[in-house]
XYZ file of C-alpha atoms in Angstrom:
159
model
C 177.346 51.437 127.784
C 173.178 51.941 129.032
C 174.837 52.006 132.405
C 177.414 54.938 132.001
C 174.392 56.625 129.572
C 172.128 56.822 132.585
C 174.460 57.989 135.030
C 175.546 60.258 132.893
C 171.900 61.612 132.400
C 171.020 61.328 136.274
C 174.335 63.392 136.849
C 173.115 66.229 134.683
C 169.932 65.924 135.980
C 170.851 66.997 138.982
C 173.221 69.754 138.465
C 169.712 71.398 136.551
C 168.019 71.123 139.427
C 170.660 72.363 141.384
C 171.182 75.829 139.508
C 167.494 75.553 139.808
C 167.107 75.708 143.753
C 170.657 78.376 143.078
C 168.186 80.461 140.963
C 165.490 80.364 143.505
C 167.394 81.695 146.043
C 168.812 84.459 143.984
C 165.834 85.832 142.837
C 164.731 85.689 146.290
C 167.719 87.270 147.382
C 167.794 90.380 145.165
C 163.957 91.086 146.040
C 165.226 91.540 149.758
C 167.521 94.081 149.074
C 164.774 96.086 147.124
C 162.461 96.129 149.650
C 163.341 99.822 151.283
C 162.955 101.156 147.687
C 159.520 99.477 146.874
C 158.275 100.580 150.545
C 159.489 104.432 149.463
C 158.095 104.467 145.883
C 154.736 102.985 147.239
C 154.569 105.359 149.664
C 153.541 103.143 152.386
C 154.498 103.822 156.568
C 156.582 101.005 158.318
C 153.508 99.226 159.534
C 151.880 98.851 156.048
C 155.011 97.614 155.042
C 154.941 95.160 157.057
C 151.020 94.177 156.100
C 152.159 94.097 152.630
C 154.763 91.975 153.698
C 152.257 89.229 154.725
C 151.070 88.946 151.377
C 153.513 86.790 149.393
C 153.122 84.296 152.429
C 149.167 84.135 151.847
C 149.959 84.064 148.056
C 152.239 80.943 148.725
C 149.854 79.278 150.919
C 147.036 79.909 148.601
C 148.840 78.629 145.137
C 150.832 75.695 146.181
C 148.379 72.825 146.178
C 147.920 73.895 142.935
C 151.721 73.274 141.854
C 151.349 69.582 141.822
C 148.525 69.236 139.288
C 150.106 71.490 136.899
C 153.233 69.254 137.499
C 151.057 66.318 137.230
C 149.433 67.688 133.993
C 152.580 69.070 132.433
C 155.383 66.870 133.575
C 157.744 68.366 136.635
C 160.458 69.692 134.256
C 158.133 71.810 131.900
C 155.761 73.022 135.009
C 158.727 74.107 136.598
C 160.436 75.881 133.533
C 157.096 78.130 133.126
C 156.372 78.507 136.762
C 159.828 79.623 137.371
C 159.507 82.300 134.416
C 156.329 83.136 135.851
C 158.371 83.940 139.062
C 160.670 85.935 137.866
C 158.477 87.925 135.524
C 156.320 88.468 139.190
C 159.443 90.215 141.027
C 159.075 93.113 139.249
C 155.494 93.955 140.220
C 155.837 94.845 143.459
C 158.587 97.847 141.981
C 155.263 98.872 139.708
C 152.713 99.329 142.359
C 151.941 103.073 143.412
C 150.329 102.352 146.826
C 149.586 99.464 149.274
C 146.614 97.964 147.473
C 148.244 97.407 144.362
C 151.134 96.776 146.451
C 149.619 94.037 148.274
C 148.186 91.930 145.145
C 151.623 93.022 143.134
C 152.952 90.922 146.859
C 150.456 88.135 146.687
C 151.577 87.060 143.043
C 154.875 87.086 143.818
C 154.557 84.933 146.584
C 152.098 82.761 144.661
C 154.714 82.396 141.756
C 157.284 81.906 144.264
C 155.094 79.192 146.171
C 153.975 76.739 142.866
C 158.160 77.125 141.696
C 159.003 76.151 144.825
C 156.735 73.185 145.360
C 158.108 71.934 141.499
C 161.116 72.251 142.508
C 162.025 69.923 145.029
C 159.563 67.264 143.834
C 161.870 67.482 141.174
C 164.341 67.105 143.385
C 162.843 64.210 145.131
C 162.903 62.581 141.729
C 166.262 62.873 141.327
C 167.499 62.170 144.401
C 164.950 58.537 143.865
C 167.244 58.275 140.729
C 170.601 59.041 142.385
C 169.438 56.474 144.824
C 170.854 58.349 147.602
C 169.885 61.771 149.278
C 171.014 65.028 147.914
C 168.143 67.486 149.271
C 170.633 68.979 151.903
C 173.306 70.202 148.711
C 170.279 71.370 146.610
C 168.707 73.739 149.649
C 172.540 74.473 150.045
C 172.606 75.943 146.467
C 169.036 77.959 147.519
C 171.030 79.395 149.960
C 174.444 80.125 147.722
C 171.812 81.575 145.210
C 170.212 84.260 147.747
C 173.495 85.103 148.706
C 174.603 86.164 145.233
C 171.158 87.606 144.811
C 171.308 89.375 147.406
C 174.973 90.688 146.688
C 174.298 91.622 143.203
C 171.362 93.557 144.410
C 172.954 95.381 146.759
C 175.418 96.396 144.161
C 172.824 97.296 142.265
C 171.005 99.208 144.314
């Protein structure tokens, strides 16, 4: 019975962190297809565009060694609830920024968010997969990329 229990429990596990990496990609989908509106209501030339652009990769690369202490300190699954709220609550400042300063920090917390939910995520991956017992990394960055491609379509519809 402790046997079927705890596959039971890894099995959920890891469809969680699947619609996890599936909500990822999404939200990383849907910002794509608002770029072109963010670069007209920021007012900002092609070229600026793409400075601003550089910005959620330095925000990334800035935050990320900090994802695994706050994972350390608050356990993976809670650090990656609030860090993936954080994320999410971050796409919508680049749509508030009025020019490319404020564009570029709105850019750099995004990609900062986007960085420390991304590290959380597949080291909570990596502990399920050590649970599972086998590897599953290639289905979960399959469900990123499922995820940005209904992100992506919804936004488009939206837009």
């Amino acid at each position: 019975m402790t046997v079927v229990y705890e596959q039971r429990e890894v099995r959920r596990a890891r469809y969680a962190v699947a619609a996890v990496f599936a909500v990822h990609g999404a939200v990383t989908g849907s910002f794509a297809t608002r770029v072109p509106w963010i670069q007209d209501h920021a007012s900002v030339s092609p070229g600026q565009l793409g400075l601003a652009l550089a910005f959620p990769a330095l925000g990334a690369s800035v935050a990320m060694p900090l994802a695994g202490g706050i994972s350390h300190r608050y356990g993976a699954r809670t650090a990656l609830r609030g860090l993936l709220a954080l994320w999410t609550l971050s796409l919508v400042l680049p749509a508030l920024a009025p020019n490319l300063p404020v564009l570029c920090l709105a850019l750099f917390a995004y990609g900062a968010s986007a960085g420390m939910a991304d590290v959380a995520m597949n080291a909570l991956g990596v502990e399920v997969e050590n649970r599972l017992g086998r590897s599953i990394m290639s289905g979960l960055h399959g469900m990123w990329s499922a995820g940005a491609l209904a992100g992506s379509a919804a936004g488009t519809l939206a837009a």
